[in-house]
Coordinates of C-alpha atoms and ligand atoms in Angstrom, one line a residue:
X1 CA -49.1 4.3 14.8
X2 CA -45.7 5.5 13.6
X3 CA -43.2 2.8 12.7
X4 CA -39.9 3.2 14.6
X5 CA -37.0 3.7 12.3
X6 CA -34.0 1.8 13.5
X7 CA -30.8 4.0 14.0
X8 CA -28.0 3.7 11.4
X9 CA -25.4 1.1 12.0
X10 CA -21.7 1.7 11.3
X11 CA -19.4 -1.3 10.7
X12 CA -15.6 -1.3 10.3
X13 CA -14.0 -3.9 8.0
X14 CA -10.3 -4.6 7.4
X15 CA -8.1 -4.7 4.3
X16 CA -6.2 -7.9 3.6
X17 CA -2.7 -8.9 2.5
X18 CA -2.0 -12.3 1.1
X19 CA 1.1 -13.7 2.8
X20 CA 1.1 -16.6 0.3
X21 CA -0.9 -16.5 -2.9
X22 CA -0.5 -19.7 -4.9
X23 CA -2.5 -19.5 -8.1
X24 CA -3.5 -22.7 -10.0
X25 CA -4.7 -23.1 -13.5
X26 CA -7.7 -21.3 -15.1
X27 CA -11.0 -23.1 -14.4
X28 CA -13.9 -23.5 -16.7
X29 CA -15.9 -20.9 -14.8
X30 CA -13.2 -18.2 -15.4
X31 CA -11.7 -18.3 -11.9
X32 CA -8.4 -19.8 -10.7
X33 CA -8.1 -22.3 -7.9
X34 CA -6.1 -20.6 -5.1
X35 CA -4.2 -21.7 -2.1
X36 CA -3.7 -18.5 -0.1
X37 CA -3.0 -17.2 3.4
X38 CA -4.8 -14.1 4.3
X39 CA -4.0 -11.6 7.0
X40 CA -6.4 -8.8 8.0
X41 CA -4.7 -5.5 8.5
X42 CA -5.5 -2.4 10.6
X43 CA -6.3 -0.4 7.4
X44 CA -10.0 -0.2 7.4
X45 CA -13.1 1.2 5.7
X46 CA -16.2 2.3 7.7
X47 CA -19.6 1.6 6.2
X48 CA -22.9 3.0 7.6
X49 CA -26.2 1.5 6.6
X50 CA -29.4 3.3 7.3
X51 CA -33.1 2.9 6.4
X52 CA -33.9 5.4 3.7
X53 CA -36.7 6.1 1.2
X54 CA -34.1 6.8 -1.4
X55 CA -31.8 3.9 -1.8
X56 CA -28.2 4.6 -2.8
X57 CA -24.5 4.5 -2.1
X58 CA -22.3 7.4 -1.2
X59 CA -18.5 7.2 -1.1
X60 CA -16.0 9.4 0.8
X61 CA -12.3 9.3 1.6
X62 CA -9.3 7.7 0.0
X63 CA -9.8 7.4 -3.8
X64 CA -13.6 7.9 -3.5
X65 CA -13.9 9.5 -7.0
X66 CA -12.8 6.2 -8.6
X67 CA -15.5 4.1 -6.8
X68 CA -18.8 3.4 -8.7
X69 CA -21.9 4.2 -6.8
X70 CA -24.3 2.3 -9.1
X71 CA -25.2 -1.4 -9.2
X72 CA -21.6 -2.5 -10.0
X73 CA -20.5 -1.4 -6.4
X74 CA -20.0 -4.6 -4.4
X75 CA -22.0 -3.0 -1.6
X76 CA -25.0 -2.9 -3.7
X77 CA -24.5 -6.5 -4.6
X78 CA -24.3 -7.3 -0.9
X79 CA -27.6 -5.5 -0.2
X80 CA -29.3 -7.4 -3.0
X81 CA -27.8 -10.8 -2.1
X82 CA -28.8 -10.5 1.6
X83 CA -32.3 -9.2 0.7
X84 CA -32.8 -12.1 -1.6
X85 CA -31.4 -14.6 1.0
X86 CA -33.9 -13.5 3.7
X87 CA -36.9 -13.1 1.3
X88 CA -36.9 -9.3 1.0
X89 CA -37.4 -7.5 -2.3
X90 CA -33.9 -7.1 -3.7
X91 CA -35.0 -4.3 -6.0
X92 CA -36.6 -2.2 -3.3
X93 CA -34.2 -2.5 -0.4
X94 CA -34.9 1.0 1.1
X95 CA -31.3 1.3 2.5
X96 CA -28.7 3.9 2.0
X97 CA -25.0 2.9 2.4
X98 CA -22.3 5.5 3.2
X99 CA -18.7 4.3 2.7
X100 CA -15.7 6.0 4.2
X101 CA -12.6 4.6 2.5
X102 CA -9.3 4.1 4.2
X103 CA -8.4 1.1 2.1
X104 CA -6.8 2.0 -1.3
X105 CA -9.2 1.6 -4.2
X106 CA -8.3 -1.1 -6.8
X107 CA -5.2 -1.7 -4.7
X108 CA -5.1 -5.4 -4.3
X109 CA -6.2 -5.1 -0.6
X110 CA -9.9 -6.2 -0.9
X111 CA -11.3 -2.7 -0.3
X112 CA -14.5 -3.4 -2.2
X113 CA -14.9 -6.8 -0.5
X114 CA -14.4 -5.2 2.9
X115 CA -17.2 -2.8 2.1
X116 CA -19.5 -5.7 1.1
X117 CA -18.6 -7.6 4.3
X118 CA -19.3 -4.5 6.4
X119 CA -22.7 -4.0 4.6
X120 CA -23.7 -7.6 5.4
X121 CA -22.9 -7.2 9.1
X122 CA -24.6 -3.8 9.2
X123 CA -27.8 -5.0 7.4
X124 CA -28.0 -8.1 9.6
X125 CA -28.2 -5.7 12.6
X126 CA -30.4 -3.1 10.9
X127 CA -32.9 -5.7 9.7
X128 CA -32.6 -7.5 13.1
X129 CA -31.9 -10.8 11.3
X130 CA -31.3 -14.0 13.2
X131 CA -28.4 -15.0 11.1
X132 CA -25.0 -16.5 12.2
X133 CA -21.6 -15.7 10.8
X134 CA -21.4 -19.0 8.9
X135 CA -24.7 -18.3 7.0
X136 CA -23.5 -14.7 6.4
X137 CA -20.3 -16.2 5.1
X138 CA -22.2 -18.3 2.5
X139 CA -24.0 -15.1 1.3
X140 CA -20.6 -13.3 1.2
X141 CA -19.1 -16.0 -1.1
X142 CA -21.7 -15.2 -3.7
X143 CA -20.6 -11.6 -3.8
X144 CA -16.9 -12.0 -4.3
X145 CA -13.9 -14.3 -3.6
X146 CA -12.5 -12.1 -0.8
X147 CA -15.7 -11.1 0.9
X148 CA -15.8 -14.1 3.3
X149 CA -12.3 -13.3 4.5
X150 CA -13.1 -9.6 5.2
X151 CA -16.0 -10.9 7.3
X152 CA -13.8 -13.4 9.1
X153 CA -10.6 -11.4 9.7
X154 CA -7.6 -12.6 11.6
X155 CA -5.4 -15.0 9.6
X156 CA -6.9 -17.7 7.4
X157 CA -6.0 -20.3 4.9
X158 CA -8.2 -19.8 1.8
X159 CA -8.8 -22.4 -0.9
X160 CA -11.3 -22.7 -3.8
X161 CA -11.6 -19.2 -5.3
X162 CA -10.3 -18.0 -2.0
X163 CA -13.7 -18.2 -0.4
X164 CA -13.3 -21.4 1.5
X165 CA -11.6 -20.5 4.8
X166 CA -9.9 -22.2 7.7
X167 CA -8.7 -20.0 10.6
X168 CA -4.9 -20.0 11.2
X169 CA -3.6 -19.1 14.6
X170 CA -0.7 -16.8 15.3
X171 CA 0.2 -15.3 18.6
X172 CA 2.1 -12.4 17.2
X173 CA 1.3 -9.0 15.7
X174 CA 3.1 -8.3 12.5
X175 CA 4.1 -4.8 11.3
X176 CA 3.6 -3.6 7.8
X177 CA 4.3 -0.6 5.6
X178 CA 2.0 -0.3 2.6
X179 CA 3.1 1.7 -0.5
X180 CA 0.0 3.0 -2.3
X181 CA 0.2 3.6 -6.0
X182 CA -1.2 6.5 -8.0
X183 CA -3.4 4.3 -10.2
X184 CA -5.1 1.0 -9.4
X185 CA -4.9 -2.3 -11.3
X186 CA -7.9 -4.4 -12.4
X187 CA -7.9 -7.8 -10.8
X188 CA -9.2 -9.7 -13.9
X189 CA -6.5 -8.0 -16.0
X190 CA -3.8 -9.2 -13.6
X191 CA -5.1 -12.8 -13.6
X192 CA -5.2 -12.6 -17.5
X193 CA -1.6 -11.3 -17.6
X194 CA -0.5 -14.2 -15.4
X195 CA -2.2 -16.7 -17.8
X196 CA -0.5 -15.0 -20.7
X197 CA 3.0 -15.2 -19.0
X198 CA 2.3 -18.8 -18.2
X199 CA 1.3 -19.6 -21.8
X200 CA 4.6 -18.4 -23.0
X201 CA 6.7 -20.5 -20.7
X202 CA 6.9 -22.1 -17.3
X203 CA 7.6 -19.3 -14.9
X204 CA 8.5 -20.5 -11.4
X205 CA 5.5 -20.9 -9.0
X206 CA 5.7 -20.2 -5.3
X207 CA 6.4 -23.1 -2.9
X208 CA 4.0 -24.9 -0.6
X209 CA 2.0 -23.2 2.0
X210 CA 2.9 -25.3 5.1
X211 CA 6.1 -23.4 5.9
X212 CA 4.1 -20.1 5.9
X213 CA 1.7 -21.5 8.4
X214 CA 4.6 -22.6 10.6
X215 CA 6.2 -19.2 10.4
X216 CA 2.9 -17.6 11.4
X217 CA 2.6 -19.9 14.4
X218 CA 6.2 -19.1 15.4
X219 CA 5.5 -15.4 15.3
X220 CA 8.9 -14.6 13.9
X221 CA 8.7 -11.9 11.3
X222 CA 12.2 -12.8 10.0
X223 CA 11.1 -16.4 9.3
X224 CA 7.8 -15.2 7.7
X225 CA 9.6 -12.6 5.5
X226 CA 11.7 -15.3 3.8
X227 CA 8.4 -17.1 2.8
X228 CA 6.2 -14.4 1.5
X229 CA 5.2 -15.3 -2.0
X230 CA 2.6 -14.2 -4.7
X231 CA 2.1 -15.9 -8.0
X232 CA 0.4 -12.7 -9.3
X233 CA 3.4 -10.6 -8.6
X234 CA 5.2 -11.1 -11.9
X235 CA 1.9 -10.2 -13.8
X236 CA 1.4 -7.1 -11.7
X237 CA 5.0 -6.0 -12.3
X238 CA 4.7 -6.8 -16.0
X239 CA 1.7 -4.5 -16.2
X240 CA 3.2 -1.8 -14.0
X241 CA 7.0 -2.1 -14.3
X242 CA 7.6 0.8 -11.8
X243 CA 6.6 -1.6 -9.0
X244 CA 10.0 -3.2 -9.3
X245 CA 11.6 0.0 -8.1
X246 CA 9.0 0.4 -5.3
X247 CA 9.7 -3.2 -4.0
X248 CA 13.4 -2.5 -4.0
X249 CA 13.1 0.8 -2.3
X250 CA 11.1 -0.7 0.6
X251 CA 13.8 -3.3 1.3
X252 CA 16.5 -0.7 0.9
X253 CA 14.7 1.4 3.5
X254 CA 15.0 -1.5 6.0
X255 CA 11.9 -3.7 5.5
X256 CA 12.5 -7.5 6.0
X257 CA 10.8 -8.2 2.7
X258 CA 8.4 -6.7 0.2
X259 CA 5.6 -8.2 -1.8
X260 CA 2.8 -7.1 -4.2
X261 CA -0.4 -7.3 -2.3
X262 CA -2.9 -9.6 -4.1
X263 CA -3.3 -8.4 -7.6
X264 CA -1.6 -5.1 -6.7
X265 CA -0.5 -2.4 -7.2
X266 CA -0.1 -1.8 -3.5
X267 CA 3.2 -3.1 -2.2
X268 CA 3.3 -4.5 1.3
X269 CA 6.5 -4.5 3.3
X270 CA 7.0 -6.7 6.4
X271 CA 9.0 -5.0 9.1
X272 CA 10.8 -6.3 12.2
X273 CA 8.9 -4.1 14.7
X274 CA 6.5 -1.2 15.0
X275 CA 9.4 1.2 15.4
X276 CA 11.1 -0.2 12.3
X277 CA 7.8 0.2 10.3
X278 CA 7.6 3.9 11.2
X279 CA 11.2 4.3 10.0
X280 CA 10.7 2.4 6.8
X281 CA 7.5 4.4 6.1
X282 CA 9.3 7.7 6.6
X283 CA 12.2 6.7 4.3
X284 CA 9.9 5.2 1.6
X285 CA 7.7 8.2 1.5
X286 CA 10.7 10.3 0.7
X287 CA 11.9 8.0 -2.0
X288 CA 9.3 9.1 -4.6
X289 CA 8.3 5.6 -5.6
X290 CA 4.7 5.6 -4.6
X291 CA 1.8 8.0 -4.0
X292 CA 1.7 7.7 -0.3
X293 CA 2.5 5.2 2.5
X294 CA 0.6 3.7 5.4
X295 CA 1.7 1.8 8.5
X296 CA -0.5 -1.1 9.6
X297 CA -0.4 -4.2 11.7
X298 CA -2.1 -7.5 11.5
X299 CA -3.9 -9.7 12.2
X300 CA -7.0 -7.7 13.2
X301 CA -10.7 -8.9 13.5
X302 CA -13.1 -9.0 10.6
X303 CA -16.1 -6.8 9.9
X304 CA -17.4 -5.5 13.3
X305 CA -20.0 -3.0 14.4
X306 CA -18.6 0.2 15.8
X307 CA -19.9 0.5 19.3
X308 CA -22.8 2.9 19.8
X309 CA -20.8 5.6 21.7
X310 CA -18.4 5.6 18.7
X311 CA -21.2 5.9 16.2
X312 CA -21.3 9.2 14.3
Ligands
C5P1 O1 -14.4 -13.0 -7.0 P1 -14.1 -11.6 -7.5 O2 -15.2 -10.9 -8.2 O3 -13.4 -10.7 -6.5 O4 -13.0 -11.8 -8.7 C1 -12.7 -10.8 -9.6 C2 -12.0 -11.4 -10.8 O5 -10.7 -11.9 -10.5 C3 -12.7 -12.6 -11.4 O6 -13.7 -12.3 -12.4 C4 -11.5 -13.4 -12.1 O7 -11.2 -12.8 -13.3 C5 -10.4 -13.1 -11.1 N1 -10.2 -14.2 -10.1 C6 -9.7 -15.4 -10.6 N2 -9.6 -16.4 -9.7 C7 -9.9 -16.2 -8.3 C8 -10.4 -15.0 -7.9 C9 -10.5 -14.0 -8.8 O8 -9.4 -15.6 -11.7 N3 -9.7 -17.2 -7.5

């Protein structure tokens, strides 16, 4: 009897921006304790997982050339981690993963983590696993600090390495313009630069997280704009001084505030409304301070299967 091969599954997963990224001291395990507020944005990657005799990863779209397809790709780590978790052979996974990138690569927006989260959701369905979101979240945390949030989506308060999440409610949609850079920045390098800057003095750290949570709950973008903060921003700007000009240009173009997204170099600008975001994007793209711009809104859901009729 012929075995029935399940059809491929496509999953969409969101980018993130950190509305608040408070970074603590370096831990013994090489990570930093974080207090962060994530928001998932409508800038997404699509990942298709399929049963295949020849396992592998293919990458298309935004910045695909810069994405490794070998074992260092987080998608591959996701395949192996889930296989191990459910007692399959992690070295013979017999799956092919095709990534369509919409999220900038090495941009500080968790693009690789989104792909890993999408892969977990896709494989859970492809392998017909009886596995809940919480259990999938535990596997996600072993792959990377941002992977649980990409699974979760919405708004969330993250602690630990960023992997311990508590949902945060907001009734409002926020409108963003993202300025994408020509070259990415390496996350470990940015954390190291922050440690170096701190070792030379006592640079100011961002304030407490509570007011950010209140601003999110109020839904007032003006209130939130005043509170956006990122302890990695000075390090990203130190490594890529042109970001200073990008940040200024977004505010000059009419954004309420601008911030480096995560470890950068993408700059995220919070705008008053959808119409304002379109206007800011148009002006910013003419200012010559970034490779390209995108408009996005948040929060959006986490990694989610694309409905069958939408499947390619
Ligand atoms: O967890 P993830 O693999 O995404 O982290 C990439 C790198 O970013 C880590 O190896 C570490 O250098 C840095 N990092 C950190 N503290 C965190 C998260 C990431 O120092 N909380």
